[in-house]
mmCIF file of C-alpha atoms in Angstrom:
data_model
loop_
_atom_site.group_PDB
_atom_site.id
_atom_site.type_symbol
_atom_site.label_atom_id
_atom_site.label_comp_id
_atom_site.label_asym_id
_atom_site.label_seq_id
_atom_site.Cartn_x
_atom_site.Cartn_y
_atom_site.Cartn_z
ATOM 1 C CA MET A 857 67.395 -190.651 -161.784
ATOM 2 C CA PRO A 858 64.686 -188.431 -160.313
ATOM 3 C CA PRO A 859 63.410 -185.377 -161.921
ATOM 4 C CA GLU A 860 65.346 -182.038 -160.240
ATOM 5 C CA LYS A 861 63.285 -179.909 -158.451
ATOM 6 C CA LEU A 862 62.515 -176.563 -158.028
ATOM 7 C CA ASP A 863 62.298 -173.315 -155.818
ATOM 8 C CA LEU A 864 58.822 -171.987 -156.107
ATOM 9 C CA PRO A 865 59.116 -168.501 -157.310
ATOM 10 C CA GLN A 866 57.740 -165.957 -154.723
ATOM 11 C CA GLY A 867 53.811 -165.711 -155.698
ATOM 12 C CA THR A 868 53.311 -168.514 -157.703
ATOM 13 C CA LEU A 869 52.372 -171.282 -154.402
ATOM 14 C CA ASP A 870 48.893 -168.881 -153.831
ATOM 15 C CA LEU A 871 48.009 -169.559 -157.659
ATOM 16 C CA LEU A 872 49.014 -173.146 -157.557
ATOM 17 C CA ILE A 873 46.511 -173.680 -154.520
ATOM 18 C CA LEU A 874 43.699 -171.833 -156.139
ATOM 19 C CA LYS A 875 44.315 -173.404 -159.471
ATOM 20 C CA THR A 876 43.923 -176.735 -157.597
ATOM 21 C CA LEU A 877 40.749 -176.191 -155.466
ATOM 22 C CA ALA A 878 39.117 -174.802 -158.679
ATOM 23 C CA LEU A 879 38.729 -178.343 -159.758
ATOM 24 C CA GLU A 880 37.534 -179.418 -156.311
ATOM 25 C CA PRO A 881 37.561 -178.944 -152.611
ATOM 26 C CA GLN A 882 40.765 -180.486 -151.105
ATOM 27 C CA HIS A 883 42.535 -181.048 -147.833
ATOM 28 C CA GLY A 884 45.663 -179.624 -147.170
ATOM 29 C CA TRP A 885 47.700 -182.784 -148.200
ATOM 30 C CA ALA A 886 45.550 -183.584 -151.361
ATOM 31 C CA ILE A 887 46.790 -180.424 -152.275
ATOM 32 C CA SER A 888 50.349 -180.732 -152.120
ATOM 33 C CA GLU A 889 49.972 -183.727 -153.707
ATOM 34 C CA ARG A 890 48.541 -183.023 -156.814
ATOM 35 C CA VAL A 891 50.551 -180.626 -157.508
ATOM 36 C CA GLN A 892 53.505 -182.699 -157.470
ATOM 37 C CA GLN A 893 51.739 -185.154 -158.910
ATOM 38 C CA VAL A 894 50.497 -182.975 -161.947
ATOM 39 C CA SER A 895 54.135 -181.030 -162.138
ATOM 40 C CA LYS A 896 55.710 -184.730 -162.532
ATOM 41 C CA ASP A 897 57.322 -183.972 -159.554
ATOM 42 C CA VAL A 898 59.211 -181.033 -160.514
ATOM 43 C CA LEU A 899 56.979 -179.027 -158.183
ATOM 44 C CA GLN A 900 56.973 -179.164 -154.760
ATOM 45 C CA ILE A 901 55.475 -177.048 -152.390
ATOM 46 C CA GLN A 902 56.636 -177.408 -148.616
ATOM 47 C CA GLN A 903 53.808 -178.024 -145.823
ATOM 48 C CA GLY A 904 55.563 -175.377 -144.162
ATOM 49 C CA SER A 905 54.873 -173.061 -146.618
ATOM 50 C CA LEU A 906 51.386 -174.238 -147.660
ATOM 51 C CA TYR A 907 49.495 -173.511 -144.767
ATOM 52 C CA PRO A 908 50.307 -170.604 -143.806
ATOM 53 C CA ALA A 909 49.323 -169.488 -147.391
ATOM 54 C CA LEU A 910 46.287 -171.620 -146.832
ATOM 55 C CA HIS A 911 45.333 -169.455 -143.853
ATOM 56 C CA ARG A 912 46.854 -166.047 -145.906
ATOM 57 C CA LEU A 913 44.467 -167.125 -148.802
ATOM 58 C CA GLU A 914 41.322 -167.487 -145.811
ATOM 59 C CA ARG A 915 41.948 -164.483 -144.684
ATOM 60 C CA ARG A 916 41.760 -162.593 -147.793
ATOM 61 C CA GLY A 917 38.379 -164.702 -148.285
ATOM 62 C CA TRP A 918 39.701 -166.311 -151.522
ATOM 63 C CA ILE A 919 39.064 -169.336 -150.080
ATOM 64 C CA LYS A 920 37.404 -170.841 -147.054
ATOM 65 C CA ALA A 921 37.050 -174.227 -145.024
ATOM 66 C CA ARG A 922 35.184 -176.125 -143.347
ATOM 67 C CA TRP A 923 35.657 -179.939 -141.709
ATOM 68 C CA GLY A 924 34.744 -183.069 -143.620
ATOM 69 C CA THR A 925 35.493 -186.645 -143.103
ATOM 70 C CA SER A 926 38.348 -188.278 -146.048
ATOM 71 C CA GLU A 927 38.775 -190.675 -147.809
ATOM 72 C CA ASN A 928 39.935 -192.994 -144.861
ATOM 73 C CA ASN A 929 37.391 -191.746 -142.777
ATOM 74 C CA ARG A 930 39.612 -188.844 -140.926
ATOM 75 C CA ARG A 931 38.193 -185.891 -139.921
ATOM 76 C CA ALA A 932 39.916 -183.397 -142.601
ATOM 77 C CA LYS A 933 39.714 -179.764 -143.321
ATOM 78 C CA TYR A 934 38.614 -178.861 -146.854
ATOM 79 C CA TYR A 935 39.446 -175.978 -148.445
ATOM 80 C CA GLU A 936 37.291 -173.960 -151.378
ATOM 81 C CA LEU A 937 37.467 -171.746 -153.629
ATOM 82 C CA THR A 938 35.166 -168.884 -153.157
ATOM 83 C CA ARG A 939 33.870 -166.294 -156.086
ATOM 84 C CA ALA A 940 36.199 -164.294 -155.015
ATOM 85 C CA GLY A 941 38.701 -166.569 -155.172
ATOM 86 C CA SER A 942 38.101 -167.719 -158.554
ATOM 87 C CA LYS A 943 37.985 -164.178 -159.921
ATOM 88 C CA GLN A 944 41.374 -163.681 -158.370
ATOM 89 C CA LEU A 945 42.592 -166.836 -160.055
ATOM 90 C CA GLU A 946 41.642 -165.524 -163.035
ATOM 91 C CA ARG A 947 43.512 -162.227 -162.671
ATOM 92 C CA GLU A 948 46.441 -164.402 -161.234
ATOM 93 C CA GLU A 949 46.435 -166.744 -163.979
ATOM 94 C CA SER A 950 46.377 -164.186 -166.929
ATOM 95 C CA ALA A 951 49.322 -161.975 -164.892
ATOM 96 C CA TRP A 952 51.667 -165.286 -164.955
ATOM 97 C CA ARG A 953 50.825 -166.404 -168.987
ATOM 98 C CA LYS A 954 51.985 -162.413 -169.003
ATOM 99 C CA LEU A 955 55.020 -162.727 -167.280
ATOM 100 C CA ALA A 956 55.913 -166.270 -168.465
ATOM 101 C CA ALA A 957 55.455 -165.391 -171.894
ATOM 102 C CA ALA A 958 57.486 -162.096 -171.966
ATOM 103 C CA VAL A 959 60.441 -163.670 -169.746
ATOM 104 C CA ALA A 960 60.625 -166.284 -172.793
ATOM 105 C CA GLN A 961 60.901 -163.761 -175.605
ATOM 106 C CA VAL A 962 63.344 -161.829 -173.457
ATOM 107 C CA LEU A 963 65.606 -165.396 -173.164
ATOM 108 C CA LYS A 964 64.596 -166.277 -176.599
ATOM 109 C CA THR A 965 66.197 -162.901 -178.179
ATOM 110 C CA ALA A 966 68.548 -161.470 -175.326
ATOM 111 C CA MET B 1097 38.728 -154.545 -144.579
ATOM 112 C CA LEU B 1098 36.092 -155.536 -142.497
ATOM 113 C CA SER B 1099 35.679 -158.805 -142.718
ATOM 114 C CA ASP B 1100 39.641 -159.212 -142.261
ATOM 115 C CA LEU B 1101 39.271 -157.773 -139.065
ATOM 116 C CA LEU B 1102 36.678 -159.829 -137.801
ATOM 117 C CA PHE B 1103 38.550 -162.891 -139.265
ATOM 118 C CA ARG B 1104 41.297 -161.802 -137.421
ATOM 119 C CA LEU B 1105 39.053 -160.945 -133.932
ATOM 120 C CA ARG B 1106 37.558 -164.405 -134.295
ATOM 121 C CA ALA B 1107 41.106 -165.827 -134.569
ATOM 122 C CA LEU B 1108 42.413 -164.151 -131.589
ATOM 123 C CA PHE B 1109 39.769 -165.351 -129.114
ATOM 124 C CA ARG B 1110 39.017 -168.356 -130.886
ATOM 125 C CA GLY B 1111 42.920 -168.651 -130.365
ATOM 126 C CA SER B 1112 42.684 -172.193 -128.375
ATOM 127 C CA SER B 1113 40.655 -174.051 -130.346
ATOM 128 C CA MET B 1114 42.319 -172.564 -133.436
ATOM 129 C CA GLU B 1115 45.589 -173.835 -132.168
ATOM 130 C CA ALA B 1116 44.012 -177.401 -131.642
ATOM 131 C CA LYS B 1117 42.246 -177.530 -135.269
ATOM 132 C CA LEU B 1118 45.606 -176.474 -136.734
ATOM 133 C CA ASP B 1119 47.471 -179.025 -134.847
ATOM 134 C CA SER B 1120 44.657 -181.536 -136.075
ATOM 135 C CA GLU B 1121 45.089 -180.167 -139.651
ATOM 136 C CA LEU B 1122 48.853 -180.876 -139.023
ATOM 137 C CA ARG B 1123 48.876 -184.068 -137.822
ATOM 138 C CA PHE B 1124 46.536 -185.404 -140.528
ATOM 139 C CA HIS B 1125 49.538 -183.899 -143.157
ATOM 140 C CA PHE B 1126 51.998 -186.035 -141.390
ATOM 141 C CA GLU B 1127 50.478 -188.981 -141.052
ATOM 142 C CA HIS B 1128 49.398 -188.995 -145.150
ATOM 143 C CA GLU B 1129 52.974 -188.172 -145.234
ATOM 144 C CA VAL B 1130 53.829 -191.327 -143.009
ATOM 145 C CA ALA B 1131 52.002 -193.429 -144.890
ATOM 146 C CA LYS B 1132 52.625 -192.789 -148.242
ATOM 147 C CA TYR B 1133 56.401 -193.452 -147.114
ATOM 148 C CA ILE B 1134 55.088 -197.061 -145.939
ATOM 149 C CA GLY B 1135 53.155 -197.484 -148.842
ATOM 150 C CA SER B 1136 56.728 -197.030 -150.836
ATOM 151 C CA GLY B 1137 58.678 -199.679 -148.654
ATOM 152 C CA LEU B 1138 59.971 -197.699 -145.808
ATOM 153 C CA SER B 1139 59.803 -198.860 -142.271
ATOM 154 C CA PRO B 1140 57.157 -197.187 -140.048
ATOM 155 C CA GLU B 1141 60.411 -195.918 -138.396
ATOM 156 C CA GLU B 1142 62.592 -194.924 -141.484
ATOM 157 C CA ALA B 1143 58.344 -193.303 -142.628
ATOM 158 C CA ARG B 1144 58.491 -191.060 -139.756
ATOM 159 C CA ARG B 1145 61.915 -189.980 -139.667
ATOM 160 C CA ARG B 1146 61.380 -188.789 -143.451
ATOM 161 C CA ALA B 1147 58.067 -186.967 -143.559
ATOM 162 C CA ARG B 1148 59.471 -185.338 -139.966
ATOM 163 C CA LEU B 1149 62.142 -184.173 -141.609
ATOM 164 C CA ALA B 1150 60.060 -182.778 -144.871
ATOM 165 C CA PHE B 1151 57.682 -181.482 -142.076
ATOM 166 C CA GLY B 1152 59.902 -179.014 -140.664
ATOM 167 C CA SER B 1153 59.591 -177.437 -137.481
ATOM 168 C CA PHE B 1154 55.771 -178.369 -136.166
ATOM 169 C CA ASP B 1155 55.742 -174.932 -134.209
ATOM 170 C CA GLN B 1156 57.134 -172.726 -136.669
ATOM 171 C CA VAL B 1157 54.297 -173.897 -139.209
ATOM 172 C CA HIS B 1158 52.360 -173.273 -136.116
ATOM 173 C CA GLU B 1159 54.058 -169.941 -135.842
ATOM 174 C CA ASP B 1160 53.533 -168.946 -139.782
ATOM 175 C CA CYS B 1161 49.778 -170.034 -139.341
ATOM 176 C CA ARG B 1162 48.914 -167.411 -136.696
ATOM 177 C CA GLU B 1163 50.940 -165.052 -138.579
ATOM 178 C CA ALA B 1164 49.745 -165.613 -141.902
ATOM 179 C CA GLY B 1165 45.715 -165.645 -140.267
ATOM 180 C CA GLY B 1166 46.357 -162.572 -138.722
ATOM 181 C CA VAL B 1167 46.281 -163.272 -134.878
ATOM 182 C CA ASN B 1168 49.868 -161.656 -134.642
ATOM 183 C CA LEU B 1169 49.173 -158.034 -135.169
ATOM 184 C CA LEU B 1170 46.312 -158.168 -132.374
ATOM 185 C CA GLU B 1171 47.820 -160.192 -129.811
ATOM 186 C CA THR B 1172 51.407 -157.774 -130.526
ATOM 187 C CA ILE B 1173 48.651 -154.973 -129.600
ATOM 188 C CA PHE B 1174 47.137 -156.719 -126.520
ATOM 189 C CA GLN B 1175 51.026 -157.163 -125.697
ATOM 190 C CA ASP B 1176 51.929 -153.638 -126.028
ATOM 191 C CA ILE B 1177 48.925 -152.401 -123.940
ATOM 192 C CA ARG B 1178 49.663 -154.925 -120.838
ATOM 193 C CA TYR B 1179 53.075 -153.654 -121.268
ATOM 194 C CA ALA B 1180 52.730 -150.255 -120.948
ATOM 195 C CA LEU B 1181 50.282 -150.506 -117.849
ATOM 196 C CA ARG B 1182 52.747 -152.353 -116.407
ATOM 197 C CA ILE B 1183 55.606 -150.025 -116.916
ATOM 198 C CA LEU B 1184 52.861 -147.105 -115.578
ATOM 199 C CA ARG B 1185 52.192 -149.005 -112.455
ATOM 200 C CA ARG B 1186 55.946 -149.021 -111.928
ATOM 201 C CA THR B 1187 56.412 -145.247 -112.101
ATOM 202 C CA SER B 1188 53.273 -144.842 -110.185
ATOM 203 C CA VAL B 1189 53.859 -140.757 -109.101
ATOM 204 C CA ILE B 1190 54.766 -139.810 -112.647
ATOM 205 C CA THR B 1191 51.535 -141.986 -113.880
ATOM 206 C CA ALA B 1192 49.521 -139.740 -110.670
ATOM 207 C CA VAL B 1193 51.195 -136.647 -111.720
ATOM 208 C CA ALA B 1194 50.405 -137.082 -115.580
ATOM 209 C CA ILE B 1195 46.540 -138.130 -115.284
ATOM 210 C CA PHE B 1196 45.989 -135.636 -112.516
ATOM 211 C CA SER B 1197 47.771 -132.996 -115.360
ATOM 212 C CA LEU B 1198 45.122 -134.702 -117.936
ATOM 213 C CA ALA B 1199 42.013 -134.701 -115.089
ATOM 214 C CA LEU B 1200 42.723 -130.895 -114.671
ATOM 215 C CA GLY B 1201 43.183 -129.953 -118.329
ATOM 216 C CA ILE B 1202 39.800 -132.016 -119.788
ATOM 217 C CA GLY B 1203 37.936 -130.430 -116.496
ATOM 218 C CA ALA B 1204 38.914 -127.006 -117.163
ATOM 219 C CA ASN B 1205 37.951 -127.282 -120.956
ATOM 220 C CA THR B 1206 34.861 -128.807 -120.010
ATOM 221 C CA ALA B 1207 34.132 -126.195 -117.700
ATOM 222 C CA ILE B 1208 35.112 -123.404 -119.947
ATOM 223 C CA PHE B 1209 32.948 -124.901 -123.392
ATOM 224 C CA THR B 1210 29.409 -125.227 -120.984
ATOM 225 C CA LEU B 1211 29.595 -121.937 -120.093
ATOM 226 C CA ILE B 1212 30.216 -120.783 -123.576
ATOM 227 C CA ASP B 1213 27.625 -123.329 -125.002
ATOM 228 C CA ALA B 1214 25.324 -122.093 -122.088
ATOM 229 C CA VAL B 1215 26.147 -117.871 -122.729
ATOM 230 C CA LEU B 1216 26.854 -118.498 -126.468
ATOM 231 C CA LEU B 1217 26.031 -120.908 -128.686
ATOM 232 C CA ARG B 1218 22.877 -122.554 -126.924
ATOM 233 C CA SER B 1219 19.961 -120.260 -128.695
ATOM 234 C CA LEU B 1220 17.208 -118.740 -126.905
ATOM 235 C CA PRO B 1221 14.044 -120.703 -126.167
ATOM 236 C CA LEU B 1222 11.814 -118.947 -128.104
ATOM 237 C CA ARG B 1223 9.958 -119.324 -131.834
ATOM 238 C CA ASP B 1224 13.038 -118.997 -134.400
ATOM 239 C CA PRO B 1225 15.707 -117.223 -132.307
ATOM 240 C CA GLN B 1226 17.470 -116.767 -135.426
ATOM 241 C CA GLN B 1227 15.315 -113.762 -136.883
ATOM 242 C CA LEU B 1228 15.531 -112.322 -133.965
ATOM 243 C CA VAL B 1229 16.803 -108.535 -134.365
ATOM 244 C CA GLN B 1230 18.072 -106.114 -131.724
ATOM 245 C CA LEU B 1231 17.560 -102.432 -132.715
ATOM 246 C CA ARG B 1232 19.310 -99.445 -130.895
ATOM 247 C CA ILE B 1233 19.734 -95.670 -131.403
ATOM 248 C CA HIS B 1234 23.322 -94.383 -132.142
ATOM 249 C CA ASN B 1235 23.931 -91.503 -130.455
ATOM 250 C CA ARG B 1236 26.271 -89.494 -132.659
ATOM 251 C CA VAL B 1237 27.191 -86.861 -130.134
ATOM 252 C CA ALA B 1238 28.157 -89.666 -127.177
ATOM 253 C CA GLY B 1239 29.438 -92.445 -129.882
ATOM 254 C CA GLU B 1240 27.336 -94.885 -127.507
ATOM 255 C CA HIS B 1241 24.836 -97.713 -128.804
ATOM 256 C CA ASP B 1242 21.397 -97.060 -127.166
ATOM 257 C CA THR B 1243 18.522 -99.637 -126.249
ATOM 258 C CA VAL B 1244 16.044 -96.989 -125.030
ATOM 259 C CA PHE B 1245 13.460 -95.938 -126.281
ATOM 260 C CA THR B 1246 11.011 -93.580 -125.213
ATOM 261 C CA ASN B 1247 7.418 -94.593 -125.493
ATOM 262 C CA PRO B 1248 6.161 -92.304 -127.894
ATOM 263 C CA LEU B 1249 9.069 -93.094 -129.971
ATOM 264 C CA TRP B 1250 8.269 -96.654 -129.596
ATOM 265 C CA GLU B 1251 4.542 -96.795 -130.651
ATOM 266 C CA GLN B 1252 5.990 -95.030 -134.095
ATOM 267 C CA VAL B 1253 8.135 -97.829 -134.358
ATOM 268 C CA ARG B 1254 5.523 -100.264 -133.620
ATOM 269 C CA GLY B 1255 2.825 -98.429 -135.572
ATOM 270 C CA ARG B 1256 5.462 -97.656 -138.730
ATOM 271 C CA GLN B 1257 7.408 -100.704 -139.284
ATOM 272 C CA ASP B 1258 7.091 -103.164 -142.518
ATOM 273 C CA ILE B 1259 10.224 -105.088 -142.489
ATOM 274 C CA PHE B 1260 9.826 -107.110 -139.516
ATOM 275 C CA SER B 1261 6.712 -109.628 -139.257
ATOM 276 C CA GLY B 1262 6.713 -108.032 -135.465
ATOM 277 C CA ALA B 1263 8.052 -105.852 -132.855
ATOM 278 C CA VAL B 1264 8.134 -105.794 -129.293
ATOM 279 C CA ALA B 1265 9.429 -103.558 -126.611
ATOM 280 C CA TRP B 1266 10.376 -104.104 -122.712
ATOM 281 C CA SER B 1267 11.801 -103.122 -120.268
ATOM 282 C CA ASP B 1268 13.210 -104.617 -116.973
ATOM 283 C CA SER B 1269 12.818 -103.297 -113.563
ATOM 284 C CA GLN B 1270 12.022 -104.509 -110.404
ATOM 285 C CA PHE B 1271 8.741 -103.960 -108.621
ATOM 286 C CA ASP B 1272 7.829 -103.892 -104.671
ATOM 287 C CA LEU B 1273 5.545 -106.672 -104.320
ATOM 288 C CA ALA B 1274 4.728 -105.085 -100.600
ATOM 289 C CA LYS B 1275 0.661 -103.606 -100.140
ATOM 290 C CA GLY B 1276 2.592 -102.000 -97.239
ATOM 291 C CA GLY B 1277 5.477 -102.150 -94.851
ATOM 292 C CA ALA B 1278 8.661 -103.382 -95.719
ATOM 293 C CA VAL B 1279 9.667 -103.636 -99.588
ATOM 294 C CA GLN B 1280 9.352 -106.646 -101.180
ATOM 295 C CA ASN B 1281 11.308 -106.575 -104.211
ATOM 296 C CA VAL B 1282 11.341 -108.816 -107.195
ATOM 297 C CA ASN B 1283 12.528 -108.753 -110.948
ATOM 298 C CA GLY B 1284 9.996 -107.843 -113.880
ATOM 299 C CA VAL B 1285 9.501 -106.817 -117.367
ATOM 300 C CA PHE B 1286 7.469 -104.310 -118.632
ATOM 301 C CA ALA B 1287 6.675 -105.426 -121.894
ATOM 302 C CA SER B 1288 4.401 -104.712 -125.338
ATOM 303 C CA GLY B 1289 1.088 -106.495 -126.228
ATOM 304 C CA ASP B 1290 2.650 -108.854 -128.862
ATOM 305 C CA TYR B 1291 5.456 -109.430 -126.855
ATOM 306 C CA PHE B 1292 4.241 -113.170 -126.252
ATOM 307 C CA ASN B 1293 2.762 -113.305 -129.701
ATOM 308 C CA VAL B 1294 5.388 -112.343 -131.571
ATOM 309 C CA LEU B 1295 8.529 -114.551 -129.484
ATOM 310 C CA GLY B 1296 6.072 -117.153 -129.731
ATOM 311 C CA VAL B 1297 5.721 -118.111 -125.711
ATOM 312 C CA GLN B 1298 2.737 -119.704 -124.759
ATOM 313 C CA PRO B 1299 0.713 -119.679 -121.673
ATOM 314 C CA VAL B 1300 0.397 -123.088 -119.432
ATOM 315 C CA LEU B 1301 -2.069 -121.379 -118.281
ATOM 316 C CA GLY B 1302 -4.605 -118.237 -118.752
ATOM 317 C CA ARG B 1303 -3.873 -115.964 -121.369
ATOM 318 C CA SER B 1304 -0.896 -114.430 -122.740
ATOM 319 C CA LEU B 1305 -0.725 -110.141 -122.984
ATOM 320 C CA THR B 1306 -2.427 -108.800 -126.597
ATOM 321 C CA PRO B 1307 -2.398 -106.108 -128.019
ATOM 322 C CA ALA B 1308 -5.647 -104.767 -126.171
ATOM 323 C CA ASP B 1309 -4.035 -104.773 -123.462
ATOM 324 C CA ASP B 1310 -1.405 -102.265 -124.250
ATOM 325 C CA GLN B 1311 -3.602 -99.249 -125.328
ATOM 326 C CA ARG B 1312 -3.150 -95.923 -123.852
ATOM 327 C CA GLY B 1313 -5.822 -95.738 -121.145
ATOM 328 C CA CYS B 1314 -6.488 -99.208 -120.592
ATOM 329 C CA PRO B 1315 -5.775 -100.858 -117.253
ATOM 330 C CA GLY B 1316 -2.480 -103.125 -116.750
ATOM 331 C CA VAL B 1317 -2.013 -106.471 -116.437
ATOM 332 C CA ALA B 1318 0.254 -108.881 -115.489
ATOM 333 C CA MET B 1319 1.553 -112.258 -116.027
ATOM 334 C CA LEU B 1320 3.654 -114.495 -113.822
ATOM 335 C CA SER B 1321 6.457 -116.657 -114.934
ATOM 336 C CA TYR B 1322 6.279 -120.276 -114.241
ATOM 337 C CA GLY B 1323 8.665 -119.647 -111.640
ATOM 338 C CA PHE B 1324 7.247 -117.277 -109.801
ATOM 339 C CA TRP B 1325 3.971 -118.638 -109.721
ATOM 340 C CA GLN B 1326 5.521 -121.882 -108.073
ATOM 341 C CA GLU B 1327 7.192 -120.066 -105.680
ATOM 342 C CA HIS B 1328 4.565 -117.626 -104.726
ATOM 343 C CA PHE B 1329 1.379 -119.032 -105.227
ATOM 344 C CA GLY B 1330 2.333 -122.974 -105.211
ATOM 345 C CA GLY B 1331 1.145 -123.992 -108.554
ATOM 346 C CA ASP B 1332 -2.336 -123.005 -107.830
ATOM 347 C CA PRO B 1333 -4.409 -122.237 -110.726
ATOM 348 C CA SER B 1334 -6.842 -120.173 -109.238
ATOM 349 C CA VAL B 1335 -4.412 -117.559 -109.264
ATOM 350 C CA ILE B 1336 -6.052 -116.379 -113.144
ATOM 351 C CA GLY B 1337 -8.105 -113.646 -112.093
ATOM 352 C CA GLY B 1338 -6.482 -112.837 -109.114
ATOM 353 C CA THR B 1339 -4.986 -109.326 -108.118
ATOM 354 C CA LEU B 1340 -1.117 -108.865 -107.534
ATOM 355 C CA SER B 1341 -0.034 -105.699 -105.888
ATOM 356 C CA LEU B 1342 2.838 -104.457 -107.616
ATOM 357 C CA ASP B 1343 4.103 -100.940 -106.488
ATOM 358 C CA LYS B 1344 1.298 -100.538 -104.715
ATOM 359 C CA HIS B 1345 -0.996 -100.994 -107.714
ATOM 360 C CA ASN B 1346 -3.541 -103.900 -108.270
ATOM 361 C CA PHE B 1347 -2.726 -105.519 -111.922
ATOM 362 C CA GLU B 1348 -5.181 -108.419 -112.611
ATOM 363 C CA ILE B 1349 -3.392 -111.771 -113.186
ATOM 364 C CA ILE B 1350 -4.607 -113.093 -116.778
ATOM 365 C CA GLY B 1351 -1.647 -115.860 -117.483
ATOM 366 C CA VAL B 1352 1.054 -117.898 -116.501
ATOM 367 C CA ALA B 1353 4.064 -118.627 -118.896
ATOM 368 C CA ARG B 1354 5.757 -121.807 -119.527
ATOM 369 C CA PRO B 1355 8.890 -123.156 -117.660
ATOM 370 C CA GLY B 1356 12.066 -121.602 -119.017
ATOM 371 C CA ALA B 1357 10.542 -119.358 -120.968
ATOM 372 C CA PHE B 1358 12.504 -116.582 -121.549
ATOM 373 C CA MET B 1359 11.174 -113.513 -120.604
ATOM 374 C CA ALA B 1360 13.770 -110.649 -120.977
ATOM 375 C CA PRO B 1361 17.630 -110.458 -121.500
ATOM 376 C CA ALA B 1362 17.913 -109.460 -117.769
ATOM 377 C CA LEU B 1363 15.897 -111.907 -116.637
ATOM 378 C CA ALA B 1364 18.318 -114.810 -118.297
ATOM 379 C CA SER B 1365 20.671 -114.467 -115.196
ATOM 380 C CA PRO B 1366 17.652 -112.801 -112.228
ATOM 381 C CA ARG B 1367 19.750 -110.579 -109.599
ATOM 382 C CA SER B 1368 17.582 -112.415 -106.961
ATOM 383 C CA PRO B 1369 17.101 -116.244 -108.504
ATOM 384 C CA GLY B 1370 13.365 -117.713 -108.040
ATOM 385 C CA PHE B 1371 12.102 -114.637 -107.749
ATOM 386 C CA SER B 1372 10.729 -113.118 -111.549
ATOM 387 C CA ALA B 1373 7.394 -111.837 -112.510
ATOM 388 C CA VAL B 1374 6.519 -110.249 -116.000
ATOM 389 C CA SER B 1375 4.117 -107.553 -116.125
ATOM 390 C CA HIS B 1376 2.659 -105.133 -118.552
ATOM 391 C CA TYR B 1377 2.385 -101.723 -116.124
ATOM 392 C CA PHE B 1378 0.988 -98.765 -118.359
ATOM 393 C CA LEU B 1379 1.092 -95.547 -116.723
ATOM 394 C CA GLN B 1380 -1.385 -93.266 -117.258
ATOM 395 C CA PRO B 1381 -0.650 -90.723 -119.485
#
């Protein structure tokens, strides 16, 4: 039985993209694949929201794009984290941890 | 903020090439999806169908990316401007009236400001004009302010004042240039010896008046304004040392003041433009 797929809560997509790009520069398809793999198919990024998110992050200056050659020799657009992007990642990561812990705490006691 | 705007502008002006790049980026993604489905054992047709389903509408993704990339805000503004222009053209009479009244309003304001600027705001072309003070006599009986000083009174002020770094006196007047025959009046000023020195007006030719020219019993001398020199002597430098007849008395011409030099308030708006002379003119006691 395939694992249950969850919709991403508002605002977590940016965090997932930034975290994925922190490892190495990736093109869009690889980002969505990696998130899916790492989350054991629980998280799936819809293409319809991935690319707008990438453009938004690029506009904010948190990631930058350059054209490169993919593993099967195709021209692909690679995104990488900027310095501002890694600072933003730190902020969002700690905010997320706090939020998740707080929600878990409430669920446990209430 | 600035980088955001630059990004938007770049996105706007490189619109078509951005679109093409986005298109090839999305296609790249799509083909990887198809390949993945084929790899999991689906037929190519089925794989394409699945990938298309997963992807959703290409156009929608394009639109969302443009939105996220910030093109739309600027594009919307340009659309609004174009729309406004179209409407303005359609209601051309109202537009013409509106533009005409705006033009009148702006024009009238500009004209009034130019006048105010010339009369009130622009400072006099003198050294330290903000330090100038005008001395007046208050007539307690008549309740009037008078700027006319008698010569003995002026000599007392000049000799005794220690408040200011200098004191000057002038009186604007009209002089007759003609040596005989028809009267030929020009505007001019009686000026005290320190006049040019204190006001900081340099001569372009010859020398300025000095206090030595302003003693009881000394001969009167004349200094020309630049305009008068050009008008009556054609800018001839040999006028220095020559004579000028004023009210049928001969005065030695000692110098020419620099162009635009301020002579006296009355000469800022000469009654007969182009004819102005400055003269030191001393009557025998």
